[in-house]
Amino acid sequence: MDSDSESDGELLPQRSRSTRYRRFGSRKRRHEREDEADSDAADAAEAAAADADVAHPAPGAPNGNDELQSDSDWSVELDAVSFHGTDEDEGEAEADYDPGEDDFVVRIEAEGAGADSDEEDEVPVFGFSHGSLDRVLQFSTVRTVKESFLISLALSKALWKILGRTSSGVVAHVYCGDCTLYIGKRKMLGEQIVCPICHNAVAKEAAKYFVTISLKAQLQHFLSRPGVAEYLKYRERRVKHQEDAIEDVYDGDYYRSIRVDGQELMNSMNFTFTINTDGCKIRRGGKDSIVPVYARLNELPPKLRQKFMFLLAVCVDVKEPNMQCFLKPVVSELNSLSSNGIVWQPYGQAEVLSKFVTICHCVDGKAMWQILNMTSHAGYYPCTQCTYQGVRIDNYMRFPIQHADLPPHEMRTHMGMLRDMRQVEMQVPRPESVRGHRGASALALLSGHDMVKGNAFDDLHYFYECAAFHHTKLILDEAPRVDNGLVGNNYIKQLELISHAAYLLSMDSITDADIEKAERFIKLYLQQYEALFGVGRTRLNLHSLKHAPSSVRLLGPLWCHSTFNFESWNHQVLQLVTSPKGMLSQIVTRHLLRVSLEMALEADEEDAAEDVKGFIAKILGKRRRKDGREVAAHTYVLGPPDQRGPRDAEIHVLGMEGIQCAGDISVYNKVCIRSVDYKTARTQKAHHKSNDSTVFTYQNTFCTITDIVSFTDIEGREICGMFVKEHQVAHPSPFSAASHIKQVLPECYDLPHFIRIQEVRSPVIKVFVDGNRYFIPMPNTTEID
């Protein structure tokens, strides 16, 4: 076999991994050079056509591409859109940006686009012929999955052709490496690029750039997936535990107030986004950082919101990007989707027009100041929810609770933030800031978005990484100990307050009483914190805790807009980078490849064979599990059952519930309820890190599963449930404030019981201390990170 054979059916030679990578990379580059040489004429014609469509450049703007205005232009646009303009005016102002006009072929650096780039919006992002895909994948099964497939196929144009990736709407945008000013689309620029502000000149190959991926193209791809139309009906089909409780983003006051073309979001075909951005280091100790921008569909079921995340833009640089320039193309496309929407056809239905509105931005504190263009925690007005003024103590900015001698403050509003931004932009000389605002924000141009109501509370950084972690550190490092080595009771009682407040605001069903209680506990916590640790310890993140209840009222439980999920996606993006050269190309190419392959996992049998699906799942590191038998809504018993007659004790327990079994019972070891797995106690491994055998019920009881059963009663109804041992809770509770933590009596007090599957609410965290058992129910089953 020829050692240089292509990946068209012949195997790669048995060499070391590094050698195979180098040889494959050289072959890839050689073929790219040949393809580029063959398409020079087509590229030249396409570039000429593109040049004909570009408006004449403004004075000082290079190459006629001035999509993002300089700072002086921001005030004009902000004034027009936010104070005097309408939605129609805003749409016209952004109409010159077409996020899908460029094509992307394997390497971002390649400027040539396909011949169909002008018709990109009419072409699906991905499609595949299962016959072609089957043939390509068959030869790879004789080698290890990652080596054979990822090396010989992942970067080959043959695979892209098989997957039908004619166009993906990826655009490279050049910005100045010195002053971070946006310059233009890379494809439209000449070989020498000059910044119109600082006049820094750089060759095109060396210019800094970031990449945007067409959200419209991604949505068209997503909406073509089987079953997506059913997923998007979750908003109307969900079953609430309490009708007047807040259980998802749809119950928030802000969501219910939004109108699209005069129509409420509920019972419509219009949908909403939550967006996020946050930088992360590529490697520990390294200089380069990756800054992605994500969007998430709020109308999907909670578990699928994390799975189907949209990557909108990526920047890789040593310096942090100018967020106002970085987000401007993203905002332009989001505005287009909210005003023009997408025409698509749900399965078996007529075509519909859906508009997508961005209602929420969920980021950590540092990113929040950057995207809103505000001062950080070192400034006097850094809170993005209110105009509370900090106090400088020992050269540090501190934020004590409101006292009579401190200046009064007010809650921020969207219009108030716009006025402050405009005041900064219009004043000459330009002030450093106005009530924390340093200038215009790209989010101010986001159609229909309220920068205050849509500003989600970040529980990861405020509750857990700041309040809980910082408080615990103060206790362990500085607080006085008692004789037995434990911390003083007043410090523990204070920590209970913030623990229970976070629990209440993260539950799967939150009442007004729960929010009011959390509000009281947070206020009491801040008062006690200042009394115990002093004013010099008060931080901005602690001040921000008091805004958590209002965020829940507006946007739903904390898990709806937590940054936990987005941080998890940052980790996935980092895994796409394997070389310091061409990191943007690696991220975008491999992300799109992964998305296209995941499409095959969702396909019907006629579109992709089951063995191919299994192979792709193995490549992606996914565990494919065949669904068990559905016994109730969103409930599946897993594994083969054991058939036996009911025992005397079981008959007695069923009789106490008014149930009579008509025959044998089917006994299972595992059940999946609302995407959460539960096991019987006898199958639970000893000394394992997790324990799935104990559940919390809607009757507020803790139960350990003995058997998972299904049977038919004497009236012919199928009943699925669990034989359990119900644990007895100690009274009074040792934790007066953190009442969600329960001490459980010894096992001798457990009682046999039978519960129906529908009574199971959540898993349980079990803690054992000095021979005592403490059970804590999970506040919800939707958070997966």
mmCIF file with all atom_site columns, C-alpha atoms in Angstrom, residues 346-526:
data_model
loop_
_atom_site.group_PDB
_atom_site.id
_atom_site.type_symbol
_atom_site.label_atom_id
_atom_site.label_alt_id
_atom_site.label_comp_id
_atom_site.label_asym_id
_atom_site.label_entity_id
_atom_site.label_seq_id
_atom_site.pdbx_PDB_ins_code
_atom_site.Cartn_x
_atom_site.Cartn_y
_atom_site.Cartn_z
_atom_site.occupancy
_atom_site.B_iso_or_equiv
_atom_site.pdbx_formal_charge
_atom_site.auth_seq_id
_atom_site.auth_comp_id
_atom_site.auth_asym_id
_atom_site.auth_atom_id
_atom_site.pdbx_PDB_model_num
ATOM 1   C CA . PRO A 1 346 ? -42.196 22.421 10.871 1.00 0.00 ? 346 PRO A CA 1
ATOM 2   C CA . TYR A 1 347 ? -42.580 18.738 10.073 1.00 0.00 ? 347 TYR A CA 1
ATOM 3   C CA . GLY A 1 348 ? -45.936 18.037 8.452  1.00 0.00 ? 348 GLY A CA 1
ATOM 4   C CA . GLN A 1 349 ? -47.050 21.673 8.681  1.00 0.00 ? 349 GLN A CA 1
ATOM 5   C CA . ALA A 1 350 ? -47.167 24.756 6.522  1.00 0.00 ? 350 ALA A CA 1
ATOM 6   C CA . GLU A 1 351 ? -44.311 27.240 6.397  1.00 0.00 ? 351 GLU A CA 1
ATOM 7   C CA . VAL A 1 352 ? -44.162 29.747 9.240  1.00 0.00 ? 352 VAL A CA 1
ATOM 8   C CA . LEU A 1 353 ? -42.276 32.961 9.906  1.00 0.00 ? 353 LEU A CA 1
ATOM 9   C CA . SER A 1 354 ? -40.503 32.994 13.269 1.00 0.00 ? 354 SER A CA 1
ATOM 10  C CA . LYS A 1 355 ? -38.813 36.017 14.776 1.00 0.00 ? 355 LYS A CA 1
ATOM 11  C CA . PHE A 1 356 ? -36.099 35.721 17.398 1.00 0.00 ? 356 PHE A CA 1
ATOM 12  C CA . VAL A 1 357 ? -35.771 38.356 20.127 1.00 0.00 ? 357 VAL A CA 1
ATOM 13  C CA . THR A 1 358 ? -32.808 38.646 22.485 1.00 0.00 ? 358 THR A CA 1
ATOM 14  C CA . ILE A 1 359 ? -34.247 39.222 25.951 1.00 0.00 ? 359 ILE A CA 1
ATOM 15  C CA . CYS A 1 360 ? -31.383 38.361 28.284 1.00 0.00 ? 360 CYS A CA 1
ATOM 16  C CA . HIS A 1 361 ? -27.630 38.768 28.592 1.00 0.00 ? 361 HIS A CA 1
ATOM 17  C CA . CYS A 1 362 ? -26.007 36.542 31.189 1.00 0.00 ? 362 CYS A CA 1
ATOM 18  C CA . VAL A 1 363 ? -22.321 37.208 31.920 1.00 0.00 ? 363 VAL A CA 1
ATOM 19  C CA . ASP A 1 364 ? -19.998 37.539 34.892 1.00 0.00 ? 364 ASP A CA 1
ATOM 20  C CA . GLY A 1 365 ? -19.104 40.888 36.465 1.00 0.00 ? 365 GLY A CA 1
ATOM 21  C CA . LYS A 1 366 ? -16.011 41.609 34.404 1.00 0.00 ? 366 LYS A CA 1
ATOM 22  C CA . ALA A 1 367 ? -17.696 40.831 31.088 1.00 0.00 ? 367 ALA A CA 1
ATOM 23  C CA . MET A 1 368 ? -20.768 42.806 32.190 1.00 0.00 ? 368 MET A CA 1
ATOM 24  C CA . TRP A 1 369 ? -18.739 45.988 32.613 1.00 0.00 ? 369 TRP A CA 1
ATOM 25  C CA . GLN A 1 370 ? -17.106 45.408 29.234 1.00 0.00 ? 370 GLN A CA 1
ATOM 26  C CA . ILE A 1 371 ? -20.265 44.828 27.207 1.00 0.00 ? 371 ILE A CA 1
ATOM 27  C CA . LEU A 1 372 ? -22.125 47.681 28.938 1.00 0.00 ? 372 LEU A CA 1
ATOM 28  C CA . ASN A 1 373 ? -19.027 49.916 28.685 1.00 0.00 ? 373 ASN A CA 1
ATOM 29  C CA . MET A 1 374 ? -19.067 50.737 32.400 1.00 0.00 ? 374 MET A CA 1
ATOM 30  C CA . THR A 1 375 ? -16.474 51.227 35.102 1.00 0.00 ? 375 THR A CA 1
ATOM 31  C CA . SER A 1 376 ? -15.293 48.164 37.022 1.00 0.00 ? 376 SER A CA 1
ATOM 32  C CA . HIS A 1 377 ? -15.468 47.474 40.760 1.00 0.00 ? 377 HIS A CA 1
ATOM 33  C CA . ALA A 1 378 ? -12.707 50.057 41.272 1.00 0.00 ? 378 ALA A CA 1
ATOM 34  C CA . GLY A 1 379 ? -15.041 52.877 40.163 1.00 0.00 ? 379 GLY A CA 1
ATOM 35  C CA . TYR A 1 380 ? -17.692 54.751 42.116 1.00 0.00 ? 380 TYR A CA 1
ATOM 36  C CA . TYR A 1 381 ? -20.768 53.519 40.203 1.00 0.00 ? 381 TYR A CA 1
ATOM 37  C CA . PRO A 1 382 ? -19.999 49.952 39.057 1.00 0.00 ? 382 PRO A CA 1
ATOM 38  C CA . CYS A 1 383 ? -23.333 48.308 39.904 1.00 0.00 ? 383 CYS A CA 1
ATOM 39  C CA . THR A 1 384 ? -25.254 47.603 36.699 1.00 0.00 ? 384 THR A CA 1
ATOM 40  C CA . GLN A 1 385 ? -28.613 47.478 38.511 1.00 0.00 ? 385 GLN A CA 1
ATOM 41  C CA . CYS A 1 386 ? -28.524 50.610 40.658 1.00 0.00 ? 386 CYS A CA 1
ATOM 42  C CA . THR A 1 387 ? -26.596 53.858 41.058 1.00 0.00 ? 387 THR A CA 1
ATOM 43  C CA . TYR A 1 388 ? -25.165 52.955 44.460 1.00 0.00 ? 388 TYR A CA 1
ATOM 44  C CA . GLN A 1 389 ? -21.964 54.922 45.036 1.00 0.00 ? 389 GLN A CA 1
ATOM 45  C CA . GLY A 1 390 ? -18.973 53.093 46.478 1.00 0.00 ? 390 GLY A CA 1
ATOM 46  C CA . VAL A 1 391 ? -16.834 54.357 49.331 1.00 0.00 ? 391 VAL A CA 1
ATOM 47  C CA . ARG A 1 392 ? -13.045 54.396 49.134 1.00 0.00 ? 392 ARG A CA 1
ATOM 48  C CA . ILE A 1 393 ? -11.530 52.853 52.274 1.00 0.00 ? 393 ILE A CA 1
ATOM 49  C CA . ASP A 1 394 ? -7.766  52.271 52.593 1.00 0.00 ? 394 ASP A CA 1
ATOM 50  C CA . ASN A 1 395 ? -7.419  52.838 48.859 1.00 0.00 ? 395 ASN A CA 1
ATOM 51  C CA . TYR A 1 396 ? -10.022 50.124 48.100 1.00 0.00 ? 396 TYR A CA 1
ATOM 52  C CA . MET A 1 397 ? -13.549 50.712 46.818 1.00 0.00 ? 397 MET A CA 1
ATOM 53  C CA . ARG A 1 398 ? -16.024 49.245 49.302 1.00 0.00 ? 398 ARG A CA 1
ATOM 54  C CA . PHE A 1 399 ? -19.815 48.922 49.239 1.00 0.00 ? 399 PHE A CA 1
ATOM 55  C CA . PRO A 1 400 ? -21.340 48.916 52.729 1.00 0.00 ? 400 PRO A CA 1
ATOM 56  C CA . ILE A 1 401 ? -25.056 48.674 53.329 1.00 0.00 ? 401 ILE A CA 1
ATOM 57  C CA . GLN A 1 402 ? -27.000 51.895 52.931 1.00 0.00 ? 402 GLN A CA 1
ATOM 58  C CA . HIS A 1 403 ? -26.499 54.337 55.810 1.00 0.00 ? 403 HIS A CA 1
ATOM 59  C CA . ALA A 1 404 ? -27.962 57.779 56.436 1.00 0.00 ? 404 ALA A CA 1
ATOM 60  C CA . ASP A 1 405 ? -24.632 59.473 55.758 1.00 0.00 ? 405 ASP A CA 1
ATOM 61  C CA . LEU A 1 406 ? -24.244 57.818 52.331 1.00 0.00 ? 406 LEU A CA 1
ATOM 62  C CA . PRO A 1 407 ? -25.681 59.502 49.207 1.00 0.00 ? 407 PRO A CA 1
ATOM 63  C CA . PRO A 1 408 ? -29.061 58.135 48.089 1.00 0.00 ? 408 PRO A CA 1
ATOM 64  C CA . HIS A 1 409 ? -29.243 55.872 45.062 1.00 0.00 ? 409 HIS A CA 1
ATOM 65  C CA . GLU A 1 410 ? -31.905 54.712 42.634 1.00 0.00 ? 410 GLU A CA 1
ATOM 66  C CA . MET A 1 411 ? -32.553 51.672 40.481 1.00 0.00 ? 411 MET A CA 1
ATOM 67  C CA . ARG A 1 412 ? -31.266 51.966 36.935 1.00 0.00 ? 412 ARG A CA 1
ATOM 68  C CA . THR A 1 413 ? -33.601 51.937 33.940 1.00 0.00 ? 413 THR A CA 1
ATOM 69  C CA . HIS A 1 414 ? -32.973 51.290 30.277 1.00 0.00 ? 414 HIS A CA 1
ATOM 70  C CA . MET A 1 415 ? -33.757 54.868 29.274 1.00 0.00 ? 415 MET A CA 1
ATOM 71  C CA . GLY A 1 416 ? -31.626 56.200 32.116 1.00 0.00 ? 416 GLY A CA 1
ATOM 72  C CA . MET A 1 417 ? -28.643 54.157 30.924 1.00 0.00 ? 417 MET A CA 1
ATOM 73  C CA . LEU A 1 418 ? -29.156 55.463 27.384 1.00 0.00 ? 418 LEU A CA 1
ATOM 74  C CA . ARG A 1 419 ? -29.177 59.049 28.649 1.00 0.00 ? 419 ARG A CA 1
ATOM 75  C CA . ASP A 1 420 ? -25.962 58.495 30.593 1.00 0.00 ? 420 ASP A CA 1
ATOM 76  C CA . MET A 1 421 ? -24.265 56.945 27.550 1.00 0.00 ? 421 MET A CA 1
ATOM 77  C CA . ARG A 1 422 ? -25.378 59.776 25.331 1.00 0.00 ? 422 ARG A CA 1
ATOM 78  C CA . GLN A 1 423 ? -24.160 62.359 27.844 1.00 0.00 ? 423 GLN A CA 1
ATOM 79  C CA . VAL A 1 424 ? -20.696 60.803 27.827 1.00 0.00 ? 424 VAL A CA 1
ATOM 80  C CA . GLU A 1 425 ? -20.556 60.692 24.035 1.00 0.00 ? 425 GLU A CA 1
ATOM 81  C CA . MET A 1 426 ? -21.811 64.257 23.506 1.00 0.00 ? 426 MET A CA 1
ATOM 82  C CA . GLN A 1 427 ? -19.832 66.164 26.126 1.00 0.00 ? 427 GLN A CA 1
ATOM 83  C CA . VAL A 1 428 ? -16.650 67.994 25.127 1.00 0.00 ? 428 VAL A CA 1
ATOM 84  C CA . PRO A 1 429 ? -14.220 67.491 26.707 1.00 0.00 ? 429 PRO A CA 1
ATOM 85  C CA . ARG A 1 430 ? -15.394 63.938 27.184 1.00 0.00 ? 430 ARG A CA 1
ATOM 86  C CA . PRO A 1 431 ? -15.789 63.006 30.887 1.00 0.00 ? 431 PRO A CA 1
ATOM 87  C CA . GLU A 1 432 ? -14.269 59.864 32.275 1.00 0.00 ? 432 GLU A CA 1
ATOM 88  C CA . SER A 1 433 ? -17.713 58.471 33.115 1.00 0.00 ? 433 SER A CA 1
ATOM 89  C CA . VAL A 1 434 ? -21.288 59.449 33.931 1.00 0.00 ? 434 VAL A CA 1
ATOM 90  C CA . ARG A 1 435 ? -22.793 57.380 36.750 1.00 0.00 ? 435 ARG A CA 1
ATOM 91  C CA . GLY A 1 436 ? -20.467 54.554 35.788 1.00 0.00 ? 436 GLY A CA 1
ATOM 92  C CA . HIS A 1 437 ? -20.954 54.747 32.002 1.00 0.00 ? 437 HIS A CA 1
ATOM 93  C CA . ARG A 1 438 ? -17.806 55.339 29.959 1.00 0.00 ? 438 ARG A CA 1
ATOM 94  C CA . GLY A 1 439 ? -19.570 55.545 26.598 1.00 0.00 ? 439 GLY A CA 1
ATOM 95  C CA . ALA A 1 440 ? -22.049 53.813 24.324 1.00 0.00 ? 440 ALA A CA 1
ATOM 96  C CA . SER A 1 441 ? -22.636 50.082 24.531 1.00 0.00 ? 441 SER A CA 1
ATOM 97  C CA . ALA A 1 442 ? -23.280 47.742 21.631 1.00 0.00 ? 442 ALA A CA 1
ATOM 98  C CA . LEU A 1 443 ? -26.254 46.346 23.593 1.00 0.00 ? 443 LEU A CA 1
ATOM 99  C CA . ALA A 1 444 ? -27.894 49.769 23.363 1.00 0.00 ? 444 ALA A CA 1
ATOM 100 C CA . LEU A 1 445 ? -28.415 49.028 19.664 1.00 0.00 ? 445 LEU A CA 1
ATOM 101 C CA . LEU A 1 446 ? -29.968 45.598 20.296 1.00 0.00 ? 446 LEU A CA 1
ATOM 102 C CA . SER A 1 447 ? -33.566 45.865 19.154 1.00 0.00 ? 447 SER A CA 1
ATOM 103 C CA . GLY A 1 448 ? -36.193 45.203 21.829 1.00 0.00 ? 448 GLY A CA 1
ATOM 104 C CA . HIS A 1 449 ? -33.605 44.481 24.530 1.00 0.00 ? 449 HIS A CA 1
ATOM 105 C CA . ASP A 1 450 ? -33.773 46.153 27.934 1.00 0.00 ? 450 ASP A CA 1
ATOM 106 C CA . MET A 1 451 ? -30.266 46.525 29.367 1.00 0.00 ? 451 MET A CA 1
ATOM 107 C CA . VAL A 1 452 ? -31.580 46.492 32.951 1.00 0.00 ? 452 VAL A CA 1
ATOM 108 C CA . LYS A 1 453 ? -34.481 44.039 32.934 1.00 0.00 ? 453 LYS A CA 1
ATOM 109 C CA . GLY A 1 454 ? -32.562 41.713 30.640 1.00 0.00 ? 454 GLY A CA 1
ATOM 110 C CA . ASN A 1 455 ? -29.452 41.871 32.837 1.00 0.00 ? 455 ASN A CA 1
ATOM 111 C CA . ALA A 1 456 ? -29.516 38.424 34.468 1.00 0.00 ? 456 ALA A CA 1
ATOM 112 C CA . PHE A 1 457 ? -28.130 37.776 37.931 1.00 0.00 ? 457 PHE A CA 1
ATOM 113 C CA . ASP A 1 458 ? -25.048 35.537 37.791 1.00 0.00 ? 458 ASP A CA 1
ATOM 114 C CA . ASP A 1 459 ? -25.377 32.989 40.593 1.00 0.00 ? 459 ASP A CA 1
ATOM 115 C CA . LEU A 1 460 ? -22.059 31.276 39.817 1.00 0.00 ? 460 LEU A CA 1
ATOM 116 C CA . HIS A 1 461 ? -19.871 34.266 40.569 1.00 0.00 ? 461 HIS A CA 1
ATOM 117 C CA . TYR A 1 462 ? -22.047 36.230 43.012 1.00 0.00 ? 462 TYR A CA 1
ATOM 118 C CA . PHE A 1 463 ? -23.506 33.487 45.225 1.00 0.00 ? 463 PHE A CA 1
ATOM 119 C CA . TYR A 1 464 ? -20.957 30.701 45.009 1.00 0.00 ? 464 TYR A CA 1
ATOM 120 C CA . GLU A 1 465 ? -17.555 32.063 44.002 1.00 0.00 ? 465 GLU A CA 1
ATOM 121 C CA . CYS A 1 466 ? -17.929 35.274 45.983 1.00 0.00 ? 466 CYS A CA 1
ATOM 122 C CA . ALA A 1 467 ? -20.353 35.053 48.911 1.00 0.00 ? 467 ALA A CA 1
ATOM 123 C CA . ALA A 1 468 ? -19.996 31.377 49.810 1.00 0.00 ? 468 ALA A CA 1
ATOM 124 C CA . PHE A 1 469 ? -16.320 30.938 48.947 1.00 0.00 ? 469 PHE A CA 1
ATOM 125 C CA . HIS A 1 470 ? -15.153 34.284 50.325 1.00 0.00 ? 470 HIS A CA 1
ATOM 126 C CA . HIS A 1 471 ? -17.196 33.893 53.501 1.00 0.00 ? 471 HIS A CA 1
ATOM 127 C CA . THR A 1 472 ? -15.876 30.369 54.094 1.00 0.00 ? 472 THR A CA 1
ATOM 128 C CA . LYS A 1 473 ? -12.319 31.574 53.537 1.00 0.00 ? 473 LYS A CA 1
ATOM 129 C CA . LEU A 1 474 ? -12.781 34.368 56.084 1.00 0.00 ? 474 LEU A CA 1
ATOM 130 C CA . ILE A 1 475 ? -14.139 31.892 58.599 1.00 0.00 ? 475 ILE A CA 1
ATOM 131 C CA . LEU A 1 476 ? -11.311 29.386 58.170 1.00 0.00 ? 476 LEU A CA 1
ATOM 132 C CA . ASP A 1 477 ? -8.543  31.986 57.989 1.00 0.00 ? 477 ASP A CA 1
ATOM 133 C CA . GLU A 1 478 ? -9.551  34.661 60.462 1.00 0.00 ? 478 GLU A CA 1
ATOM 134 C CA . ALA A 1 479 ? -12.569 33.814 62.585 1.00 0.00 ? 479 ALA A CA 1
ATOM 135 C CA . PRO A 1 480 ? -11.954 32.767 66.223 1.00 0.00 ? 480 PRO A CA 1
ATOM 136 C CA . ARG A 1 481 ? -12.312 29.053 67.002 1.00 0.00 ? 481 ARG A CA 1
ATOM 137 C CA . VAL A 1 482 ? -14.047 27.450 69.926 1.00 0.00 ? 482 VAL A CA 1
ATOM 138 C CA . ASP A 1 483 ? -12.371 24.844 72.084 1.00 0.00 ? 483 ASP A CA 1
ATOM 139 C CA . ASN A 1 484 ? -13.350 21.798 70.020 1.00 0.00 ? 484 ASN A CA 1
ATOM 140 C CA . GLY A 1 485 ? -11.888 23.323 66.832 1.00 0.00 ? 485 GLY A CA 1
ATOM 141 C CA . LEU A 1 486 ? -15.206 24.233 65.220 1.00 0.00 ? 486 LEU A CA 1
ATOM 142 C CA . VAL A 1 487 ? -16.140 27.732 64.103 1.00 0.00 ? 487 VAL A CA 1
ATOM 143 C CA . GLY A 1 488 ? -18.225 29.955 66.336 1.00 0.00 ? 488 GLY A CA 1
ATOM 144 C CA . ASN A 1 489 ? -21.983 29.453 66.013 1.00 0.00 ? 489 ASN A CA 1
ATOM 145 C CA . ASN A 1 490 ? -22.705 33.029 64.880 1.00 0.00 ? 490 ASN A CA 1
ATOM 146 C CA . TYR A 1 491 ? -20.497 32.585 61.809 1.00 0.00 ? 491 TYR A CA 1
ATOM 147 C CA . ILE A 1 492 ? -22.274 29.357 60.857 1.00 0.00 ? 492 ILE A CA 1
ATOM 148 C CA . LYS A 1 493 ? -25.724 30.891 61.379 1.00 0.00 ? 493 LYS A CA 1
ATOM 149 C CA . GLN A 1 494 ? -24.789 33.740 59.086 1.00 0.00 ? 494 GLN A CA 1
ATOM 150 C CA . LEU A 1 495 ? -23.614 31.363 56.364 1.00 0.00 ? 495 LEU A CA 1
ATOM 151 C CA . GLU A 1 496 ? -26.932 29.530 56.673 1.00 0.00 ? 496 GLU A CA 1
ATOM 152 C CA . LEU A 1 497 ? -28.750 32.701 55.589 1.00 0.00 ? 497 LEU A CA 1
ATOM 153 C CA . ILE A 1 498 ? -27.027 32.973 52.217 1.00 0.00 ? 498 ILE A CA 1
ATOM 154 C CA . SER A 1 499 ? -27.182 29.215 51.690 1.00 0.00 ? 499 SER A CA 1
ATOM 155 C CA . HIS A 1 500 ? -30.943 29.101 52.095 1.00 0.00 ? 500 HIS A CA 1
ATOM 156 C CA . ALA A 1 501 ? -31.483 32.247 50.008 1.00 0.00 ? 501 ALA A CA 1
ATOM 157 C CA . ALA A 1 502 ? -29.545 30.701 47.103 1.00 0.00 ? 502 ALA A CA 1
ATOM 158 C CA . TYR A 1 503 ? -31.532 27.482 47.508 1.00 0.00 ? 503 TYR A CA 1
ATOM 159 C CA . LEU A 1 504 ? -34.905 29.246 47.449 1.00 0.00 ? 504 LEU A CA 1
ATOM 160 C CA . LEU A 1 505 ? -34.078 31.224 44.300 1.00 0.00 ? 505 LEU A CA 1
ATOM 161 C CA . SER A 1 506 ? -32.814 28.105 42.485 1.00 0.00 ? 506 SER A CA 1
ATOM 162 C CA . MET A 1 507 ? -35.796 25.839 43.121 1.00 0.00 ? 507 MET A CA 1
ATOM 163 C CA . ASP A 1 508 ? -37.894 24.304 40.356 1.00 0.00 ? 508 ASP A CA 1
ATOM 164 C CA . SER A 1 509 ? -40.983 26.074 41.702 1.00 0.00 ? 509 SER A CA 1
ATOM 165 C CA . ILE A 1 510 ? -40.679 29.465 43.439 1.00 0.00 ? 510 ILE A CA 1
ATOM 166 C CA . THR A 1 511 ? -43.578 31.266 45.092 1.00 0.00 ? 511 THR A CA 1
ATOM 167 C CA . ASP A 1 512 ? -43.808 34.933 46.034 1.00 0.00 ? 512 ASP A CA 1
ATOM 168 C CA . ALA A 1 513 ? -43.323 33.894 49.655 1.00 0.00 ? 513 ALA A CA 1
ATOM 169 C CA . ASP A 1 514 ? -40.054 32.148 48.713 1.00 0.00 ? 514 ASP A CA 1
ATOM 170 C CA . ILE A 1 515 ? -38.752 35.302 46.999 1.00 0.00 ? 515 ILE A CA 1
ATOM 171 C CA . GLU A 1 516 ? -39.725 37.507 49.929 1.00 0.00 ? 516 GLU A CA 1
ATOM 172 C CA . LYS A 1 517 ? -38.013 35.130 52.349 1.00 0.00 ? 517 LYS A CA 1
ATOM 173 C CA . ALA A 1 518 ? -34.842 35.094 50.229 1.00 0.00 ? 518 ALA A CA 1
ATOM 174 C CA . GLU A 1 519 ? -34.955 38.883 50.131 1.00 0.00 ? 519 GLU A CA 1
ATOM 175 C CA . ARG A 1 520 ? -35.112 39.072 53.939 1.00 0.00 ? 520 ARG A CA 1
ATOM 176 C CA . PHE A 1 521 ? -32.306 36.549 54.360 1.00 0.00 ? 521 PHE A CA 1
ATOM 177 C CA . ILE A 1 522 ? -29.997 38.390 51.935 1.00 0.00 ? 522 ILE A CA 1
ATOM 178 C CA . LYS A 1 523 ? -30.623 41.703 53.709 1.00 0.00 ? 523 LYS A CA 1
ATOM 179 C CA . LEU A 1 524 ? -29.971 40.106 57.106 1.00 0.00 ? 524 LEU A CA 1
ATOM 180 C CA . TYR A 1 525 ? -26.847 38.400 55.766 1.00 0.00 ? 525 TYR A CA 1
ATOM 181 C CA . LEU A 1 526 ? -25.380 41.688 54.514 1.00 0.00 ? 526 LEU A CA 1
#
